[in-house]
Structure formats: structure tokens, C-alpha cells
mmCIF file of C-alpha atoms in Angstrom:
data_model
loop_
_atom_site.group_PDB
_atom_site.id
_atom_site.type_symbol
_atom_site.label_atom_id
_atom_site.label_comp_id
_atom_site.label_asym_id
_atom_site.label_seq_id
_atom_site.Cartn_x
_atom_site.Cartn_y
_atom_site.Cartn_z
ATOM 1 C CA MET A 1 -30.843 -57.838 56.791
ATOM 2 C CA LYS A 2 -29.489 -54.823 59.149
ATOM 3 C CA ILE A 3 -27.762 -51.700 59.483
ATOM 4 C CA ARG A 4 -26.573 -49.761 62.567
ATOM 5 C CA ASN A 5 -25.711 -46.389 61.333
ATOM 6 C CA LYS A 6 -27.186 -44.769 58.354
ATOM 7 C CA LYS A 7 -24.150 -42.421 57.782
ATOM 8 C CA GLY A 8 -23.263 -42.535 54.315
ATOM 9 C CA LEU A 9 -26.482 -44.623 53.424
ATOM 10 C CA VAL A 10 -27.119 -44.271 49.523
ATOM 11 C CA SER A 11 -31.048 -43.977 49.494
ATOM 12 C CA LEU A 12 -32.773 -45.467 46.713
ATOM 13 C CA MET A 13 -36.072 -45.218 48.300
ATOM 14 C CA VAL A 14 -38.806 -44.473 45.633
ATOM 15 C CA LEU A 15 -41.726 -45.320 47.931
ATOM 16 C CA SER A 16 -44.797 -46.702 46.092
ATOM 17 C CA LEU A 17 -46.436 -49.187 47.836
ATOM 18 C CA THR A 18 -48.330 -50.665 45.326
ATOM 19 C CA GLY A 19 -45.660 -52.875 43.973
ATOM 20 C CA THR A 20 -43.210 -50.816 42.516
ATOM 21 C CA LEU A 21 -39.523 -50.513 43.760
ATOM 22 C CA VAL A 22 -38.439 -49.205 46.835
ATOM 23 C CA ALA A 23 -34.757 -49.116 47.849
ATOM 24 C CA GLY A 24 -33.972 -49.655 51.451
ATOM 25 C CA CYS A 25 -34.911 -56.850 54.626
ATOM 26 C CA GLY A 26 -34.170 -63.085 54.977
ATOM 27 C CA ALA A 27 -34.210 -64.325 51.134
ATOM 28 C CA SER A 28 -35.265 -62.804 47.896
ATOM 29 C CA LYS A 29 -35.815 -65.494 45.177
ATOM 30 C CA THR A 30 -33.559 -64.366 42.192
ATOM 31 C CA VAL A 31 -32.793 -65.481 38.895
ATOM 32 C CA ASP A 32 -29.426 -67.419 39.425
ATOM 33 C CA GLN A 33 -27.373 -65.696 36.648
ATOM 34 C CA PRO A 34 -24.623 -62.962 36.708
ATOM 35 C CA ALA A 35 -25.534 -59.150 36.874
ATOM 36 C CA ASN A 36 -27.164 -58.022 33.509
ATOM 37 C CA SER A 37 -24.535 -58.559 30.936
ATOM 38 C CA THR A 38 -25.553 -55.082 29.264
ATOM 39 C CA ALA A 39 -24.564 -53.264 32.373
ATOM 40 C CA LYS A 40 -20.676 -51.864 31.903
ATOM 41 C CA PRO A 41 -18.675 -54.044 34.287
ATOM 42 C CA ALA A 42 -16.807 -52.146 37.067
ATOM 43 C CA ALA A 43 -13.388 -51.473 36.030
ATOM 44 C CA THR A 44 -10.579 -53.338 37.880
ATOM 45 C CA GLY A 45 -7.610 -51.247 37.583
ATOM 46 C CA ALA A 46 -4.087 -52.650 37.944
ATOM 47 C CA ALA A 47 -5.624 -56.430 38.277
ATOM 48 C CA ALA A 48 -3.971 -58.676 40.701
ATOM 49 C CA LYS A 49 -3.664 -62.344 39.676
ATOM 50 C CA LYS A 50 -6.514 -64.609 40.073
ATOM 51 C CA THR A 51 -4.378 -66.726 42.621
ATOM 52 C CA ASP A 52 -3.637 -63.373 44.863
ATOM 53 C CA TYR A 53 -7.270 -62.255 45.674
ATOM 54 C CA LYS A 54 -7.722 -64.596 48.457
ATOM 55 C CA LEU A 55 -11.494 -64.058 48.835
ATOM 56 C CA GLY A 56 -13.568 -65.741 51.271
ATOM 57 C CA TRP A 57 -17.535 -65.659 52.125
ATOM 58 C CA TYR A 58 -18.863 -66.372 55.737
ATOM 59 C CA ALA A 59 -22.640 -66.934 56.876
ATOM 60 C CA SER A 60 -23.457 -67.359 60.299
ATOM 61 C CA ALA A 61 -25.919 -70.515 60.131
ATOM 62 C CA PRO A 62 -27.930 -72.555 57.897
ATOM 63 C CA HIS A 63 -30.749 -70.185 56.624
ATOM 64 C CA PRO A 64 -32.910 -69.737 53.345
ATOM 65 C CA TYR A 65 -31.750 -66.040 53.189
ATOM 66 C CA PHE A 66 -27.735 -67.184 52.797
ATOM 67 C CA GLU A 67 -28.527 -69.614 50.085
ATOM 68 C CA GLU A 68 -30.123 -66.824 48.022
ATOM 69 C CA VAL A 69 -26.862 -64.551 48.967
ATOM 70 C CA LYS A 70 -24.638 -67.303 48.069
ATOM 71 C CA LYS A 71 -26.373 -67.516 44.461
ATOM 72 C CA GLY A 72 -24.910 -63.947 44.279
ATOM 73 C CA VAL A 73 -21.400 -65.344 45.515
ATOM 74 C CA GLU A 74 -21.398 -67.994 42.723
ATOM 75 C CA ALA A 75 -22.561 -65.407 39.798
ATOM 76 C CA PHE A 76 -19.498 -63.381 40.543
ATOM 77 C CA GLU A 77 -17.227 -66.518 40.882
ATOM 78 C CA LYS A 78 -18.612 -67.641 37.105
ATOM 79 C CA GLU A 79 -18.377 -64.083 35.758
ATOM 80 C CA TYR A 80 -14.679 -63.276 36.846
ATOM 81 C CA GLY A 81 -13.265 -66.614 36.988
ATOM 82 C CA ILE A 82 -12.014 -66.412 40.555
ATOM 83 C CA THR A 83 -12.703 -68.819 43.227
ATOM 84 C CA VAL A 84 -14.206 -67.605 46.954
ATOM 85 C CA GLU A 85 -13.969 -69.759 49.721
ATOM 86 C CA LYS A 86 -17.414 -70.147 51.198
ATOM 87 C CA GLN A 87 -18.473 -71.500 54.746
ATOM 88 C CA ILE A 88 -21.669 -71.629 56.406
ATOM 89 C CA GLY A 89 -21.550 -72.004 60.265
ATOM 90 C CA PRO A 90 -23.221 -73.638 62.810
ATOM 91 C CA ASP A 91 -25.003 -71.486 64.832
ATOM 92 C CA TRP A 92 -25.698 -67.649 64.883
ATOM 93 C CA LYS A 93 -23.502 -67.125 68.088
ATOM 94 C CA GLN A 94 -20.291 -64.734 67.649
ATOM 95 C CA PRO A 95 -17.530 -67.191 69.172
ATOM 96 C CA SER A 96 -18.310 -69.754 66.405
ATOM 97 C CA GLU A 97 -17.989 -67.126 63.618
ATOM 98 C CA THR A 98 -15.025 -65.729 65.445
ATOM 99 C CA ASP A 99 -13.171 -69.409 65.471
ATOM 100 C CA ASN A 100 -14.159 -70.121 62.112
ATOM 101 C CA VAL A 101 -13.080 -67.070 60.570
ATOM 102 C CA GLN A 102 -9.793 -66.752 61.850
ATOM 103 C CA ALA A 103 -9.364 -70.393 60.908
ATOM 104 C CA LEU A 104 -9.948 -69.077 57.198
ATOM 105 C CA ALA A 105 -7.636 -66.249 57.638
ATOM 106 C CA ALA A 106 -4.927 -68.700 58.826
ATOM 107 C CA LYS A 107 -5.381 -70.612 55.651
ATOM 108 C CA GLY A 108 -4.576 -67.155 53.669
ATOM 109 C CA ILE A 109 -7.969 -65.761 53.097
ATOM 110 C CA LYS A 110 -7.489 -61.894 53.314
ATOM 111 C CA TYR A 111 -10.572 -60.623 52.192
ATOM 112 C CA PHE A 112 -14.000 -61.669 53.705
ATOM 113 C CA SER A 113 -17.789 -61.278 52.975
ATOM 114 C CA ILE A 114 -19.339 -61.405 56.258
ATOM 115 C CA TYR A 115 -22.807 -61.787 58.065
ATOM 116 C CA PRO A 116 -21.583 -60.754 61.459
ATOM 117 C CA SER A 117 -23.562 -63.059 64.029
ATOM 118 C CA ASP A 118 -23.214 -60.190 66.533
ATOM 119 C CA GLY A 119 -22.994 -56.580 65.470
ATOM 120 C CA SER A 120 -20.840 -55.275 68.383
ATOM 121 C CA ALA A 121 -18.233 -58.643 69.430
ATOM 122 C CA ALA A 122 -17.628 -59.303 65.560
ATOM 123 C CA ASN A 123 -15.732 -55.757 65.619
ATOM 124 C CA GLY A 124 -13.244 -57.212 67.819
ATOM 125 C CA LEU A 125 -12.469 -60.215 65.379
ATOM 126 C CA TYR A 126 -12.366 -57.193 62.766
ATOM 127 C CA GLU A 127 -10.040 -55.212 64.567
ATOM 128 C CA GLU A 128 -7.822 -58.398 65.101
ATOM 129 C CA LEU A 129 -7.239 -59.236 61.631
ATOM 130 C CA THR A 130 -7.468 -55.872 60.177
ATOM 131 C CA LYS A 131 -4.152 -55.441 61.956
ATOM 132 C CA ARG A 132 -2.659 -58.004 59.667
ATOM 133 C CA GLY A 133 -4.052 -56.838 56.530
ATOM 134 C CA VAL A 134 -7.569 -58.355 56.189
ATOM 135 C CA LYS A 135 -10.153 -56.398 54.647
ATOM 136 C CA PHE A 136 -13.848 -56.959 55.497
ATOM 137 C CA VAL A 137 -17.269 -56.001 53.960
ATOM 138 C CA ASN A 138 -20.714 -56.778 55.795
ATOM 139 C CA PHE A 139 -23.510 -58.222 53.839
ATOM 140 C CA GLY A 140 -26.957 -58.400 55.169
ATOM 141 C CA ALA A 141 -26.061 -56.873 58.812
ATOM 142 C CA SER A 142 -23.837 -54.146 59.920
ATOM 143 C CA THR A 143 -21.557 -53.914 62.664
ATOM 144 C CA LEU A 144 -21.555 -51.103 65.342
ATOM 145 C CA GLN A 145 -20.226 -47.871 64.344
ATOM 146 C CA PRO A 146 -17.238 -46.998 64.454
ATOM 147 C CA THR A 147 -15.927 -50.524 62.650
ATOM 148 C CA THR A 148 -13.131 -51.711 60.623
ATOM 149 C CA ALA A 149 -15.171 -53.278 58.073
ATOM 150 C CA SER A 150 -14.770 -51.037 54.750
ATOM 151 C CA PHE A 151 -18.547 -51.534 53.634
ATOM 152 C CA PHE A 152 -22.238 -52.862 54.335
ATOM 153 C CA VAL A 153 -24.130 -54.457 51.429
ATOM 154 C CA GLY A 154 -27.671 -54.995 52.340
ATOM 155 C CA THR A 155 -31.053 -53.738 53.520
ATOM 156 C CA ASP A 156 -31.911 -51.236 56.350
ATOM 157 C CA ALA A 157 -33.997 -53.626 57.923
ATOM 158 C CA LYS A 158 -35.907 -50.982 60.227
ATOM 159 C CA ALA A 159 -36.960 -49.173 57.110
ATOM 160 C CA ALA A 160 -38.054 -52.335 55.142
ATOM 161 C CA ALA A 161 -40.228 -53.185 58.210
ATOM 162 C CA MET A 162 -41.394 -49.869 58.202
ATOM 163 C CA VAL A 163 -42.402 -49.908 54.559
ATOM 164 C CA ALA A 164 -44.249 -53.254 54.947
ATOM 165 C CA THR A 165 -46.153 -51.598 58.117
ATOM 166 C CA GLU A 166 -47.430 -48.563 55.873
ATOM 167 C CA LYS A 167 -48.468 -50.972 53.417
ATOM 168 C CA LEU A 168 -50.279 -53.087 56.017
ATOM 169 C CA ILE A 169 -52.108 -50.297 57.359
ATOM 170 C CA ALA A 170 -53.068 -48.798 53.848
ATOM 171 C CA LEU A 171 -54.473 -52.054 53.001
ATOM 172 C CA MET A 172 -56.458 -52.022 56.666
ATOM 173 C CA GLY A 173 -57.921 -48.552 55.886
ATOM 174 C CA ASP A 174 -55.917 -46.870 58.461
ATOM 175 C CA LYS A 175 -57.754 -48.594 61.525
ATOM 176 C CA GLY A 176 -57.298 -51.719 63.403
ATOM 177 C CA ASN A 177 -55.320 -54.213 65.041
ATOM 178 C CA ILE A 178 -52.279 -55.855 64.179
ATOM 179 C CA VAL A 179 -50.688 -59.032 65.248
ATOM 180 C CA ASN A 180 -46.617 -58.591 64.955
ATOM 181 C CA VAL A 181 -44.812 -61.696 64.051
ATOM 182 C CA LEU A 182 -41.158 -61.846 64.683
ATOM 183 C CA GLU A 183 -38.884 -64.577 64.095
ATOM 184 C CA VAL A 184 -35.548 -65.018 66.078
ATOM 185 C CA LEU A 185 -34.855 -62.325 68.626
ATOM 186 C CA GLU A 186 -31.145 -63.430 68.866
ATOM 187 C CA ASP A 187 -30.759 -61.648 65.397
ATOM 188 C CA SER A 188 -30.353 -58.060 65.746
ATOM 189 C CA ASN A 189 -32.204 -57.408 62.785
ATOM 190 C CA THR A 190 -35.302 -59.007 64.445
ATOM 191 C CA ILE A 191 -34.764 -55.970 66.896
ATOM 192 C CA LEU A 192 -34.508 -53.449 64.291
ATOM 193 C CA ARG A 193 -37.673 -54.604 62.653
ATOM 194 C CA LYS A 194 -39.570 -54.941 65.875
ATOM 195 C CA GLN A 195 -38.607 -50.891 66.183
ATOM 196 C CA GLY A 196 -39.537 -50.355 62.860
ATOM 197 C CA VAL A 197 -43.058 -51.728 63.185
ATOM 198 C CA GLU A 198 -43.672 -50.135 66.512
ATOM 199 C CA GLU A 199 -42.604 -46.696 65.150
ATOM 200 C CA VAL A 200 -45.097 -46.573 62.156
ATOM 201 C CA VAL A 201 -47.847 -47.723 64.611
ATOM 202 C CA LYS A 202 -47.472 -45.187 66.948
ATOM 203 C CA LYS A 203 -48.050 -42.442 63.636
ATOM 204 C CA HIS A 204 -51.603 -43.900 63.291
ATOM 205 C CA PRO A 205 -53.750 -43.223 66.479
ATOM 206 C CA ASN A 206 -56.579 -45.785 64.973
ATOM 207 C CA VAL A 207 -54.209 -48.693 64.875
ATOM 208 C CA LYS A 208 -52.716 -50.964 67.607
ATOM 209 C CA ILE A 209 -50.833 -53.889 68.046
ATOM 210 C CA ILE A 210 -52.780 -56.406 69.848
ATOM 211 C CA GLN A 211 -50.111 -59.260 70.001
ATOM 212 C CA GLU A 212 -46.396 -60.071 69.282
ATOM 213 C CA ILE A 213 -45.130 -63.246 68.857
ATOM 214 C CA SER A 214 -41.373 -64.689 68.505
ATOM 215 C CA GLY A 215 -38.935 -67.216 68.781
ATOM 216 C CA MET A 216 -39.848 -69.201 65.449
ATOM 217 C CA LYS A 217 -36.663 -71.292 64.378
ATOM 218 C CA SER A 218 -38.716 -73.469 61.900
ATOM 219 C CA THR A 219 -41.588 -72.985 59.449
ATOM 220 C CA GLU A 220 -43.789 -76.082 61.721
ATOM 221 C CA GLU A 221 -43.108 -73.841 64.963
ATOM 222 C CA ALA A 222 -43.831 -70.762 63.371
ATOM 223 C CA VAL A 223 -47.015 -72.177 61.933
ATOM 224 C CA GLN A 224 -48.369 -73.374 65.120
ATOM 225 C CA LYS A 225 -47.648 -69.817 66.699
ATOM 226 C CA VAL A 226 -49.190 -68.112 64.083
ATOM 227 C CA ASP A 227 -52.474 -70.191 64.215
ATOM 228 C CA SER A 228 -52.831 -69.993 67.750
ATOM 229 C CA ALA A 229 -52.268 -65.995 67.277
ATOM 230 C CA ILE A 230 -54.973 -65.569 64.893
ATOM 231 C CA ALA A 231 -57.377 -68.234 66.782
ATOM 232 C CA ALA A 232 -56.692 -66.109 70.067
ATOM 233 C CA ASN A 233 -57.870 -62.989 68.256
ATOM 234 C CA ILE A 234 -60.290 -63.938 65.684
ATOM 235 C CA ASP A 235 -62.674 -61.625 66.335
ATOM 236 C CA LYS A 236 -60.492 -58.518 66.551
ATOM 237 C CA VAL A 237 -57.407 -59.117 64.262
ATOM 238 C CA ASP A 238 -57.563 -57.010 60.938
ATOM 239 C CA GLY A 239 -53.953 -57.321 59.913
ATOM 240 C CA ILE A 240 -50.923 -59.606 60.309
ATOM 241 C CA ILE A 241 -47.202 -58.771 59.594
ATOM 242 C CA ALA A 242 -44.207 -60.885 59.413
ATOM 243 C CA THR A 243 -40.497 -59.359 59.166
ATOM 244 C CA GLY A 244 -38.739 -62.540 58.968
ATOM 245 C CA PHE A 245 -38.522 -65.460 56.437
ATOM 246 C CA THR A 246 -39.938 -68.269 58.401
ATOM 247 C CA PRO A 247 -42.888 -66.590 60.038
ATOM 248 C CA THR A 248 -43.613 -65.387 56.376
ATOM 249 C CA VAL A 249 -44.029 -68.768 55.246
ATOM 250 C CA ALA A 250 -46.095 -69.295 58.174
ATOM 251 C CA ILE A 251 -48.571 -66.821 57.505
ATOM 252 C CA ALA A 252 -48.943 -67.943 53.750
ATOM 253 C CA GLN A 253 -49.676 -71.265 54.792
ATOM 254 C CA VAL A 254 -52.108 -70.212 57.729
ATOM 255 C CA MET A 255 -54.144 -67.838 55.711
ATOM 256 C CA SER A 256 -54.334 -70.127 53.056
ATOM 257 C CA ASP A 257 -55.956 -72.244 55.289
ATOM 258 C CA TYR A 258 -58.023 -69.693 57.154
ATOM 259 C CA LYS A 259 -59.476 -68.730 53.706
ATOM 260 C CA SER A 260 -60.202 -72.077 52.474
ATOM 261 C CA LYS A 261 -62.447 -72.620 55.461
ATOM 262 C CA GLY A 262 -64.661 -69.832 54.384
ATOM 263 C CA ASN A 263 -64.067 -67.121 57.176
ATOM 264 C CA LYS A 264 -65.766 -64.124 56.796
ATOM 265 C CA ARG A 265 -63.598 -61.759 58.541
ATOM 266 C CA THR A 266 -61.146 -59.981 56.590
ATOM 267 C CA ILE A 267 -57.489 -60.065 57.679
ATOM 268 C CA HIS A 268 -54.800 -58.476 55.755
ATOM 269 C CA SER A 269 -51.143 -59.756 55.519
ATOM 270 C CA ILE A 270 -47.833 -58.782 54.732
ATOM 271 C CA GLY A 271 -44.194 -60.359 55.220
ATOM 272 C CA ILE A 272 -40.557 -60.671 53.879
ATOM 273 C CA ASP A 273 -38.849 -62.609 51.418
ATOM 274 C CA THR A 274 -40.169 -64.343 48.415
ATOM 275 C CA ASP A 275 -40.551 -68.170 48.898
ATOM 276 C CA PRO A 276 -42.547 -69.713 46.278
ATOM 277 C CA ILE A 277 -45.055 -70.680 48.674
ATOM 278 C CA VAL A 278 -45.132 -66.936 49.719
ATOM 279 C CA VAL A 279 -45.598 -65.797 45.932
ATOM 280 C CA LYS A 280 -48.290 -68.263 45.444
ATOM 281 C CA ALA A 281 -50.116 -66.938 48.189
ATOM 282 C CA ILE A 282 -50.035 -63.722 46.985
ATOM 283 C CA LYS A 283 -51.090 -64.735 43.442
ATOM 284 C CA ASP A 284 -54.011 -66.565 44.809
ATOM 285 C CA GLY A 285 -55.167 -63.543 46.860
ATOM 286 C CA THR A 286 -54.520 -65.064 50.177
ATOM 287 C CA MET A 287 -51.669 -62.915 51.332
ATOM 288 C CA ASP A 288 -51.642 -59.419 50.304
ATOM 289 C CA ALA A 289 -48.178 -58.765 49.852
ATOM 290 C CA THR A 290 -44.331 -59.412 50.564
ATOM 291 C CA ILE A 291 -41.086 -57.483 50.790
ATOM 292 C CA ALA A 292 -38.399 -58.880 48.284
ATOM 293 C CA GLN A 293 -34.698 -58.023 49.052
ATOM 294 C CA ASN A 294 -31.929 -58.068 47.141
ATOM 295 C CA SER A 295 -30.048 -61.050 48.634
ATOM 296 C CA TYR A 296 -28.508 -61.773 45.287
ATOM 297 C CA GLY A 297 -27.040 -58.498 45.350
ATOM 298 C CA ALA A 298 -25.642 -58.817 48.771
ATOM 299 C CA GLY A 299 -23.665 -61.668 47.775
ATOM 300 C CA TYR A 300 -22.637 -60.400 44.303
ATOM 301 C CA LEU A 301 -21.848 -56.744 45.266
ATOM 302 C CA SER A 302 -20.071 -57.589 48.231
ATOM 303 C CA MET A 303 -17.484 -59.674 46.421
ATOM 304 C CA LEU A 304 -17.051 -57.433 43.768
ATOM 305 C CA LEU A 305 -16.287 -54.749 46.398
ATOM 306 C CA LEU A 306 -13.584 -56.870 47.620
ATOM 307 C CA LYS A 307 -12.336 -57.690 44.290
ATOM 308 C CA GLU A 308 -12.027 -54.044 43.608
ATOM 309 C CA MET A 309 -10.218 -53.290 46.829
ATOM 310 C CA ALA A 310 -7.667 -56.021 46.184
ATOM 311 C CA ASP A 311 -7.273 -54.199 42.872
ATOM 312 C CA GLY A 312 -6.144 -51.191 44.660
ATOM 313 C CA TRP A 313 -9.292 -49.166 44.887
ATOM 314 C CA VAL A 314 -10.279 -47.813 48.610
ATOM 315 C CA PRO A 315 -13.520 -46.708 50.104
ATOM 316 C CA LYS A 316 -14.743 -43.248 49.734
ATOM 317 C CA LYS A 317 -15.305 -41.094 52.799
ATOM 318 C CA ASP A 318 -18.750 -41.712 54.216
ATOM 319 C CA ALA A 319 -19.332 -44.112 51.770
ATOM 320 C CA TYR A 320 -20.040 -47.145 54.260
ATOM 321 C CA ALA A 321 -23.334 -48.254 53.249
ATOM 322 C CA VAL A 322 -24.470 -49.965 49.904
ATOM 323 C CA ASP A 323 -28.423 -49.994 49.998
ATOM 324 C CA GLY A 324 -29.122 -53.194 48.084
ATOM 325 C CA GLY A 325 -32.808 -52.164 47.796
ATOM 326 C CA ILE A 326 -36.152 -53.982 48.184
ATOM 327 C CA VAL A 327 -38.990 -54.330 46.298
ATOM 328 C CA VAL A 328 -43.097 -54.526 47.612
ATOM 329 C CA VAL A 329 -44.535 -57.729 45.802
ATOM 330 C CA THR A 330 -48.046 -57.848 45.384
ATOM 331 C CA LYS A 331 -50.436 -59.563 42.773
ATOM 332 C CA GLU A 332 -49.588 -57.006 40.315
ATOM 333 C CA ASN A 333 -45.792 -57.600 39.990
ATOM 334 C CA ALA A 334 -45.464 -61.207 41.379
ATOM 335 C CA ASP A 335 -44.095 -62.368 38.023
ATOM 336 C CA THR A 336 -41.963 -59.311 37.460
ATOM 337 C CA PHE A 337 -40.485 -58.278 40.834
ATOM 338 C CA GLN A 338 -36.921 -60.041 40.231
ATOM 339 C CA ASN A 339 -36.142 -57.611 37.118
ATOM 340 C CA ASP A 340 -36.683 -54.790 39.288
ATOM 341 C CA ILE A 341 -34.394 -56.380 41.781
ATOM 342 C CA MET A 342 -31.567 -57.318 39.366
ATOM 343 C CA LYS A 343 -31.694 -53.610 37.906
ATOM 344 C CA VAL A 344 -30.906 -52.547 41.271
ATOM 345 C CA THR A 345 -27.858 -54.999 41.400
ATOM 346 C CA ASN A 346 -26.604 -53.471 37.654
ATOM 347 C CA ASP A 347 -27.108 -49.849 38.620
ATOM 348 C CA LEU A 348 -25.038 -50.358 41.827
ATOM 349 C CA LYS A 349 -22.412 -52.422 40.256
ATOM 350 C CA ALA A 350 -22.095 -49.629 37.368
ATOM 351 C CA SER A 351 -21.574 -47.095 40.349
ATOM 352 C CA LEU A 352 -19.101 -48.865 42.703
ATOM 353 C CA GLU A 353 -16.259 -46.749 41.254
ATOM 354 C CA THR A 354 -18.111 -43.280 41.177
ATOM 355 C CA LYS A 355 -19.795 -43.298 44.410
ATOM 356 C CA TYR A 356 -18.233 -45.826 46.635
ATOM 357 C CA LEU A 357 -14.661 -46.392 45.580
ATOM 358 C CA GLU A 358 -11.830 -44.305 44.387
ATOM 359 C CA LYS A 359 -8.012 -44.542 43.344
ATOM 360 C CA LYS A 360 -5.451 -42.764 45.860
#
């Protein structure tokens, strides 16, 4: 979901806004299986015993994104026969995460894949436990640099939002008014996405944001706010963008209702993540596009990196960021985008020991 520092970022951007792969947002609907068996698994070196790995996965709070990431973690467990201690916290607050991760470390977990609730405050937790030999890989969100985390696996949230905004503006014919729908401002990814949307709009003199709405912790709340925003701007809105899971689902529902009532004004729309409601709206033509991020890869690859480090591999210099990739999903590739996501995961898996890790 977020990245704070692009140093070492492996760019996979093949920027085609017609539904092709773009490397670069929460939940991507992925096939629930291990990474492609035709891809060569990363070597394990002098493998530790299974009981020695002591791997843990921690997510801040219940959210559809984390459920998709967990599928990748479970695929890793199945493929390698290694148990991962998995825990989802109660909220997005760093004190809760700190207490829970410290408790897991006290139980003997030494290798953590974590979504940092606070990109700054999480560093204090990491620094304390790193002194005790604990290793960290951030998934979905990066801690502020410098950090003792070995890697970040996920998406450049700002870059993904910029891709989505460019796609929307192209659909609008490079002119018109946008409603920007954010999710929860407590998540620093939301701030990065807001920045990305605004930066792109500034590059297009005939495009402007006429309203911004945020603070959506449930689909019901999001539907109400999105519906109200469209109603308030019904004679001037040309495009609507959501950069979070919940508001994207809301846009799919609201736009379906809008078009079913025979409204004549064309309102283009794009979101993030691939809930079945969203994909169906795209196939039906009530929504134009969405951004699929590699949530599966964030889980699978973060655990594989931890295993590799337990086997004696160390991070290469300036190889902190492992960009999981995104795909722009349109009607043309709505049935096949999962294959593109899985290919990115397999390609990254095959490159871990050449681009990101080394033996000392």
C-alpha cells in the first residue's frame, strides 16, 4: 500500500493505460495458489530446520486488503511446509501493533512480515527488537527511512494513484471536473495517494478537483458520501476517482444505480482493488477501470524473503524496495488480469537471489 523512499525501487512500470501491466495500490482478487510451479524457486542455501524459522505475519486491523495478502502467506506455508504465526490486530494504531508484536517476539518469533501502522513510530519497535536479532520485512507500507527493516514489499501508493488519475483524465478527454474520493486519512497511504492525484491534476490545466471526500470506514458510509457528492455536483462532475478499497466498492454501487436511472451525463470512474462488485461493474460498463495491486505477492514474497534471510542470505545494498506491481483493469482484461499479477510474482521470486539478496 505505501512506500516512503524510492531509493532502491525496482521499477516494473510498463505504462500502458489500456489494461496492460503496470508495475508500481488495498485488495487484489488473486488466485489462491502458490506462485507458478513453472517458475524456478529461489534457492534456499544452507537451509535451517523447519522448526528454526520462527516466522510471523502481522496486519494492523481487519481489512479486505489483508485477507488477500494472507492468501499469499498461506500459499507460502503450503509450498514450503513452514508454519507462519499469523495475527491481525484490533486497530490502525501503533501502540496496539507494538504491544502485539512484542508479545509475538517474546514467544520466539524472529522473522516478521508487518504492515506498519505508523511509518515513523514503527521504527522504534523495529529498532528495539532488531537489537535482539529480530528481522523485519514491511509489506504494503514502508517505514520512514532510515529503518532497520530489511525490505519493503508492496506498491508505490503514490505512483499507483498517479497512474489511475492519468487514466481517468484520458477518459475525460483531458478536461473537466473530478471528485476525489479518499478512504481513511489515518492511513498514511491515503495521504500519498491524495498527493499523487493532486500532482497529476496540476499537470492538466483544463482539469480540476471540485470536491474531495474522505473518512470512510465502511461500505455503507462510503456509499452515502459518494452518492451525496455526485448529487451535489450532478451538473458539473465529469470524473470520479477512488484510491481505497471501500470507496471503490461504493463508486461501483453508486455508478450502477446512477446509470440504471437513465442519467444522461457521462461520469467516468476509476478505483483501486478488485472486489467482485467492482469487476462486475467494469464488465457491465458502469465503471471504467480499477487498479489491481499485487496483494498476493506482498504476502508470498515477504515471507520468502524472511525465509531466505533465515537461510543465511542478506539484503543487497540499495535493494530495500521490492515493487509488487499493479495492473490497470478495464473491460478488455477483466477476466485475465490475475494472470498478469501472478506473472509479476513469479518473476520477482526468480530474481530474489540476484537482485535483492546475496551470500556473504
